[in-house]
Coordinates of C-alpha atoms in Angstrom, one line a residue:
M1 CA 11.9 11.2 -31.2
A2 CA 15.4 11.2 -29.9
E3 CA 16.0 11.9 -26.3
P4 CA 17.5 15.0 -25.6
A5 CA 21.2 15.9 -24.4
P6 CA 21.7 16.2 -20.9
T7 CA 21.5 19.7 -19.3
T8 CA 25.2 20.3 -18.5
N9 CA 27.5 23.3 -17.6
E10 CA 30.5 20.9 -18.6
P11 CA 32.8 21.9 -21.3
T12 CA 31.6 20.4 -24.6
I13 CA 34.0 18.0 -26.6
E14 CA 35.4 19.7 -29.5
A15 CA 35.4 17.8 -32.7
D16 CA 38.8 17.1 -34.7
P17 CA 38.4 18.9 -37.9
E18 CA 40.9 16.9 -39.8
V19 CA 39.0 13.5 -39.0
N20 CA 36.8 13.5 -42.1
R21 CA 37.0 10.1 -43.4
P22 CA 35.0 7.0 -42.2
F23 CA 36.7 5.3 -39.1
A24 CA 38.9 2.4 -39.9
I25 CA 40.4 1.3 -36.8
L26 CA 43.6 -0.8 -37.1
A27 CA 44.9 -0.8 -33.9
I28 CA 44.6 1.1 -30.4
T29 CA 47.0 1.6 -27.8
K30 CA 47.0 3.3 -24.5
H31 CA 48.3 6.5 -25.9
R32 CA 47.4 6.5 -29.7
V33 CA 45.1 5.4 -32.3
L34 CA 46.2 4.0 -35.5
T35 CA 43.6 4.5 -38.5
A36 CA 43.6 3.3 -42.1
S37 CA 41.6 4.0 -45.2
P38 CA 38.2 2.3 -45.4
S39 CA 39.6 -0.1 -47.9
S40 CA 41.7 -1.8 -45.4
P41 CA 40.0 -4.1 -43.5
P42 CA 40.0 -3.3 -39.6
T43 CA 41.7 -5.7 -37.6
I44 CA 42.2 -5.5 -33.9
P45 CA 45.5 -7.5 -32.5
T46 CA 44.7 -9.5 -29.7
P47 CA 45.7 -7.7 -26.4
P48 CA 47.8 -9.9 -23.8
W49 CA 45.0 -10.0 -21.5
A50 CA 42.8 -11.6 -24.1
M51 CA 45.1 -14.2 -25.4
T52 CA 42.9 -17.3 -24.8
C53 CA 39.3 -18.4 -24.5
Y54 CA 39.7 -19.9 -21.4
S55 CA 38.8 -18.2 -18.1
R56 CA 41.9 -18.5 -16.0
Y57 CA 40.6 -18.1 -12.4
T58 CA 37.1 -19.5 -11.9
A59 CA 35.3 -21.2 -9.1
S60 CA 33.2 -24.2 -10.0
L61 CA 29.9 -23.1 -11.8
T62 CA 26.9 -24.3 -10.0
S63 CA 24.3 -26.2 -11.6
S64 CA 21.7 -23.1 -11.6
I65 CA 23.9 -21.4 -14.1
E66 CA 23.1 -24.3 -16.6
R67 CA 19.4 -23.2 -16.5
Y68 CA 20.1 -20.7 -19.3
P69 CA 19.3 -21.5 -22.7
I70 CA 21.3 -20.9 -26.0
E71 CA 20.0 -18.8 -28.6
N72 CA 21.8 -17.0 -31.4
N73 CA 25.3 -18.8 -30.5
R74 CA 24.8 -17.2 -26.9
R75 CA 23.7 -17.8 -23.6
Y76 CA 20.7 -16.0 -22.1
E77 CA 18.7 -15.9 -19.0
R78 CA 15.2 -17.4 -19.5
I79 CA 12.3 -14.9 -20.6
P80 CA 9.3 -15.2 -18.3
T81 CA 6.0 -16.7 -19.6
D82 CA 2.9 -14.9 -19.7
S83 CA 1.9 -15.9 -16.2
Q84 CA 5.4 -14.7 -14.9
T85 CA 6.9 -11.2 -14.4
P86 CA 10.5 -10.6 -15.4
N87 CA 11.3 -10.3 -11.5
Q88 CA 9.5 -13.5 -10.7
M89 CA 11.6 -15.2 -13.2
D90 CA 14.6 -13.0 -12.4
S91 CA 15.0 -13.0 -16.1
F92 CA 17.4 -10.9 -18.4
A93 CA 17.4 -10.4 -22.3
Y94 CA 20.9 -9.8 -23.3
S95 CA 23.8 -12.3 -23.8
S96 CA 25.9 -14.8 -21.7
T97 CA 28.7 -12.0 -20.9
D98 CA 25.6 -9.8 -19.2
I99 CA 24.6 -13.0 -17.1
M100 CA 28.4 -13.0 -15.9
R101 CA 28.1 -9.4 -15.2
K102 CA 25.1 -10.0 -12.9
L103 CA 26.1 -13.3 -11.4
S104 CA 29.8 -13.4 -10.6
I105 CA 31.1 -12.0 -7.5
A106 CA 34.8 -12.0 -6.6
R107 CA 36.0 -11.8 -3.2
L108 CA 39.4 -10.2 -2.8
P109 CA 41.8 -11.2 -0.9
C110 CA 40.4 -14.2 0.6
A111 CA 41.2 -16.5 3.6
R112 CA 42.6 -19.3 1.2
K113 CA 46.0 -18.6 -0.2
G114 CA 46.6 -18.8 -4.0
I115 CA 44.0 -18.9 -6.6
N116 CA 41.5 -21.4 -7.8
R117 CA 42.7 -22.5 -11.6
S118 CA 39.7 -24.5 -12.6
R119 CA 39.0 -23.6 -16.4
V120 CA 35.8 -23.2 -18.1
K121 CA 36.1 -23.3 -21.9
L122 CA 34.3 -20.8 -23.6
Q123 CA 33.8 -21.1 -27.4
G124 CA 32.8 -18.9 -30.4
R125 CA 30.9 -15.7 -30.0
M126 CA 30.8 -15.9 -26.1
C127 CA 34.8 -15.9 -26.1
A128 CA 34.4 -12.8 -28.3
E129 CA 32.2 -11.1 -26.0
L130 CA 34.4 -11.9 -23.2
D131 CA 37.4 -10.2 -25.0
R132 CA 34.8 -7.3 -25.3
L133 CA 34.2 -7.0 -21.5
D134 CA 38.0 -6.8 -20.9
L135 CA 38.3 -4.4 -23.7
T136 CA 35.9 -2.3 -22.1
H137 CA 37.8 -2.8 -18.8
Q138 CA 40.9 -1.0 -20.4
K139 CA 38.6 1.7 -21.7
L140 CA 37.4 2.7 -18.3
K141 CA 40.9 2.3 -16.8
I142 CA 42.1 5.1 -19.4
L143 CA 39.2 6.9 -18.8
L144 CA 39.5 7.1 -15.1
D145 CA 43.7 7.8 -15.3
E146 CA 44.5 4.0 -14.8
K147 CA 42.8 4.1 -11.3
L148 CA 40.6 0.8 -10.5
L149 CA 39.0 3.0 -7.6
L150 CA 38.4 6.4 -6.9
C151 CA 37.1 6.3 -3.1
P152 CA 39.9 7.6 -0.9
V153 CA 40.5 3.9 0.6
E154 CA 44.2 2.9 1.5
N155 CA 45.2 -0.7 1.8
P156 CA 41.9 -2.3 2.1
G157 CA 42.0 -5.8 3.5
R158 CA 38.9 -7.1 2.2
V159 CA 37.2 -6.2 -1.3
L160 CA 33.9 -7.4 -2.8
D161 CA 33.7 -7.0 -6.8
V162 CA 30.0 -7.5 -7.4
G163 CA 29.1 -8.7 -11.1
T164 CA 33.0 -9.3 -11.5
G165 CA 32.4 -10.5 -15.3
T166 CA 35.5 -11.8 -16.5
G167 CA 37.4 -11.1 -13.1
I168 CA 40.0 -8.9 -14.7
W169 CA 39.1 -6.0 -12.3
A170 CA 39.5 -8.3 -9.4
I171 CA 42.7 -9.9 -10.7
E172 CA 44.3 -6.3 -10.8
V173 CA 43.5 -5.3 -7.2
P174 CA 45.1 -7.9 -4.9
P175 CA 47.5 -10.9 -4.9
N176 CA 44.8 -13.2 -3.5
V177 CA 41.2 -13.6 -5.4
K178 CA 38.3 -16.0 -5.0
F179 CA 35.6 -16.3 -7.6
E180 CA 32.0 -17.1 -6.5
V181 CA 28.9 -17.6 -8.9
D182 CA 26.1 -16.3 -7.2
D183 CA 23.1 -13.9 -8.0
C184 CA 23.8 -10.2 -6.6
E185 CA 20.1 -9.7 -6.5
E186 CA 19.4 -12.4 -4.0
P187 CA 20.2 -12.0 -0.3
W188 CA 23.9 -11.9 0.6
T189 CA 25.2 -14.4 2.8
F190 CA 29.0 -13.6 3.4
R191 CA 30.0 -14.1 7.3
E192 CA 32.3 -11.1 7.1
K193 CA 32.0 -7.6 5.8
F194 CA 34.2 -5.9 3.6
D195 CA 36.4 -2.6 3.5
V196 CA 35.4 -1.9 0.2
V197 CA 32.2 -2.9 -1.9
H198 CA 32.8 -2.4 -5.6
A199 CA 30.4 -2.7 -8.6
R200 CA 30.8 -1.3 -12.2
Y201 CA 28.9 -1.8 -15.5
L202 CA 25.8 -3.4 -14.3
A203 CA 23.4 -1.2 -16.9
A204 CA 20.4 -2.9 -18.0
A205 CA 21.4 -6.2 -15.5
I206 CA 19.6 -5.0 -12.4
A207 CA 15.9 -5.0 -11.4
D208 CA 16.2 -3.4 -8.2
W209 CA 18.9 -1.0 -7.7
P210 CA 18.2 0.6 -4.2
K211 CA 18.2 -3.1 -2.9
L212 CA 21.6 -3.8 -4.7
V213 CA 23.0 -0.7 -3.1
S214 CA 21.3 -1.5 0.4
Q215 CA 23.0 -4.7 0.5
A216 CA 26.4 -3.3 -0.3
F217 CA 25.9 -0.9 2.5
Q218 CA 24.9 -3.8 4.8
F219 CA 28.2 -5.7 3.8
T220 CA 30.4 -2.7 4.1
K221 CA 32.2 -2.5 7.3
P222 CA 32.0 0.9 9.4
G223 CA 34.0 3.3 7.9
G224 CA 34.6 1.4 4.8
Y225 CA 33.3 2.4 1.5
S226 CA 31.3 1.3 -1.4
E227 CA 31.6 2.6 -5.1
F228 CA 29.4 2.2 -8.0
Q229 CA 30.7 2.7 -11.7
D230 CA 27.9 2.8 -14.3
Y231 CA 26.5 4.3 -17.6
D232 CA 23.9 6.6 -18.9
L233 CA 23.5 5.0 -22.1
V234 CA 21.4 7.5 -24.0
Y235 CA 23.4 8.6 -26.8
Y236 CA 23.6 12.4 -27.6
S237 CA 25.6 14.9 -29.4
E238 CA 26.5 18.4 -28.5
D239 CA 26.7 19.8 -31.9
G240 CA 23.5 18.6 -33.4
T241 CA 25.2 15.9 -35.6
L242 CA 23.2 13.2 -34.0
T243 CA 19.8 13.4 -35.5
D244 CA 16.5 11.6 -35.0
D245 CA 16.6 10.2 -38.7
L246 CA 19.9 8.2 -38.3
P247 CA 19.8 4.5 -37.7
I248 CA 22.0 4.7 -34.7
Q249 CA 19.4 6.9 -33.0
K250 CA 16.5 4.7 -33.9
W251 CA 18.5 1.7 -32.6
I252 CA 19.7 3.0 -29.4
T253 CA 16.5 4.7 -28.2
T254 CA 14.5 1.5 -29.4
L255 CA 17.1 -0.7 -27.4
L256 CA 16.7 1.4 -24.0
Q257 CA 13.2 1.3 -24.3
A258 CA 12.7 -2.5 -24.7
S259 CA 15.4 -2.7 -21.6
R260 CA 13.1 -0.6 -19.5
D261 CA 9.9 -2.4 -20.6
F262 CA 11.5 -5.5 -19.4
G263 CA 12.2 -4.1 -15.9
R264 CA 16.0 -3.4 -16.4
N265 CA 17.2 0.3 -16.3
P266 CA 19.8 1.0 -18.9
C267 CA 20.8 4.1 -17.5
P268 CA 21.7 3.7 -14.1
G269 CA 24.5 6.2 -13.6
P270 CA 22.6 9.4 -12.9
Y271 CA 21.0 7.7 -9.8
L272 CA 23.8 6.0 -8.3
A273 CA 24.5 8.8 -6.0
Q274 CA 21.0 9.1 -4.6
H275 CA 20.7 5.4 -4.2
M276 CA 23.9 5.6 -2.0
R277 CA 22.6 8.5 0.1
D278 CA 19.2 6.5 0.5
A279 CA 20.9 3.7 1.6
G280 CA 22.6 5.6 4.6
F281 CA 26.3 6.2 3.0
Q282 CA 27.6 9.7 4.1
N283 CA 30.3 11.9 2.3
V284 CA 28.8 10.5 -1.0
Q285 CA 30.5 12.1 -4.2
E286 CA 29.8 11.7 -7.9
R287 CA 31.7 12.3 -11.0
K288 CA 30.6 12.4 -14.5
Y289 CA 32.6 11.7 -17.5
K290 CA 31.8 12.1 -21.3
I291 CA 32.6 9.4 -23.6
P292 CA 32.7 9.8 -27.4
I293 CA 31.9 6.9 -29.9
G294 CA 34.8 6.8 -32.4
P295 CA 38.0 8.7 -32.6
W296 CA 36.3 12.2 -33.6
A297 CA 37.1 14.3 -30.6
K298 CA 40.2 16.8 -30.9
D299 CA 41.5 16.0 -27.6
K300 CA 44.0 13.2 -27.9
H301 CA 43.0 11.6 -24.5
L302 CA 39.3 11.6 -25.6
K303 CA 40.2 10.3 -29.0
T304 CA 41.9 7.5 -27.7
I305 CA 38.8 6.5 -25.4
G306 CA 36.4 7.2 -28.3
A307 CA 38.5 4.6 -30.5
W308 CA 38.3 2.1 -27.6
N309 CA 34.6 2.9 -27.3
L310 CA 33.8 2.4 -30.9
V311 CA 35.3 -1.1 -31.0
Q312 CA 33.7 -2.3 -27.9
I313 CA 30.1 -1.4 -29.4
E314 CA 30.7 -2.6 -32.8
D315 CA 31.8 -6.0 -31.3
G316 CA 28.9 -6.0 -29.0
L317 CA 26.1 -5.0 -31.5
E318 CA 24.6 -8.4 -31.8
A319 CA 25.0 -9.2 -28.3
F320 CA 23.1 -5.7 -27.1
T321 CA 20.5 -6.5 -29.8
L322 CA 19.3 -9.7 -31.0
R323 CA 17.6 -11.2 -28.2
L324 CA 15.6 -8.0 -27.3
F325 CA 14.7 -7.0 -30.6
T326 CA 13.6 -10.5 -31.8
Q327 CA 12.0 -11.9 -28.5
I328 CA 10.7 -9.1 -26.6
L329 CA 10.1 -6.7 -29.8
G330 CA 9.1 -9.3 -32.4
W331 CA 11.6 -8.2 -34.9
K332 CA 12.8 -10.8 -37.5
S333 CA 16.3 -11.5 -37.3
E334 CA 16.8 -10.5 -40.9
E335 CA 15.5 -7.0 -39.9
V336 CA 17.7 -6.8 -37.1
Q337 CA 20.9 -7.4 -39.2
V338 CA 19.7 -4.8 -41.7
L339 CA 19.4 -2.4 -39.0
L340 CA 22.8 -3.2 -37.4
A341 CA 24.2 -2.8 -40.6
N342 CA 23.2 0.8 -40.8
V343 CA 24.2 1.4 -37.2
R344 CA 27.9 0.2 -38.3
K345 CA 27.9 2.9 -40.9
D346 CA 26.7 5.7 -38.6
L347 CA 29.0 4.6 -35.9
R348 CA 32.0 5.1 -38.3
N349 CA 30.8 8.3 -39.8
P350 CA 33.3 11.1 -38.5
K351 CA 30.8 13.5 -39.2
V352 CA 28.3 11.9 -36.3
H353 CA 29.9 13.3 -33.2
A354 CA 27.9 10.7 -30.7
Q355 CA 28.6 10.5 -27.1
F356 CA 27.2 9.2 -23.6
D357 CA 28.1 9.5 -20.0
F358 CA 29.7 7.4 -17.4
F359 CA 29.1 8.1 -13.7
V360 CA 31.2 7.2 -10.6
A361 CA 29.6 7.4 -7.2
Y362 CA 31.2 6.4 -3.9
G363 CA 30.1 6.9 -0.6
Q364 CA 31.6 5.8 3.3
K365 CA 29.7 3.9 5.8
P366 CA 29.4 5.8 8.9
T367 CA 31.6 4.5 11.6
D368 CA 28.9 4.1 14.2
A369 CA 26.7 2.1 11.6
V370 CA 26.2 -1.7 12.4

């Protein structure tokens, strides 16, 4: 059975009645979406922030990063043996980009002037997934009206970006950035605290959310802010067009449950604000955003966001799915590919008005806290 749509008093997203052909997106920009007939092959022009497969600003990778095996032309964390729990192995079942989301930490600005320009060449599908993460960044910026942070902080001196991924968020914030490769679920060892601690898009990557938020509280300066932005990846429709018999609903329901069974919450968004209150933050604020999948919405702003969202989902289907389905659930690779082919059809079906939610929660550390 499909998971029910969230109960909400918010206005529903109205569908565009003129959108009645399968989506074939040719180009997406900040303010408009260009579509074509299904016979035209969809091609997305390379944006300026994704012109290369090289990481422009990275620190040297530690040997610990090399312990992750390569499967399906992607790098993964190791799956625990029968005698080890996922937490004992600190394991994760998604792709190399998800490992980067979990392990990478950006400190900004840093004591050092300038940027470490050592480069790590990333080839093949991993390069495409890095582009997808950058595309997701652009989508979220559009969603939040070009804002990188919603918390009311002015001119922060030190900012920590947890799970920085490709580093694109961190690069846009200050002139000085230092990248460190570490596991954000291990004890943090910074010598100084931060004016702002930021974490975004860690869905299905974290085993212990209360611990992560508590560490953010510990390393936020008194009077400073922490902000978490993340998804509730349950797909739903407000008009009944996303039905239980559709392949896309079977796929997302199976995917989310497999992630939960593996000990990683794929839907942390609705719990962020409470985690922050429990950790000790005050003045906690929460905002919820609906994100359509595809350019089916009548509202132009949501139509653009939906187009960006469709592209990043399609580009990430195999990365989201292959290892969880084949290694955890025991599916054959051929079975997965058949399912994903049908999922792609549903994603481009203008009659399926699927969407999911995105949450932003921020709070302030009390001025009298240690």
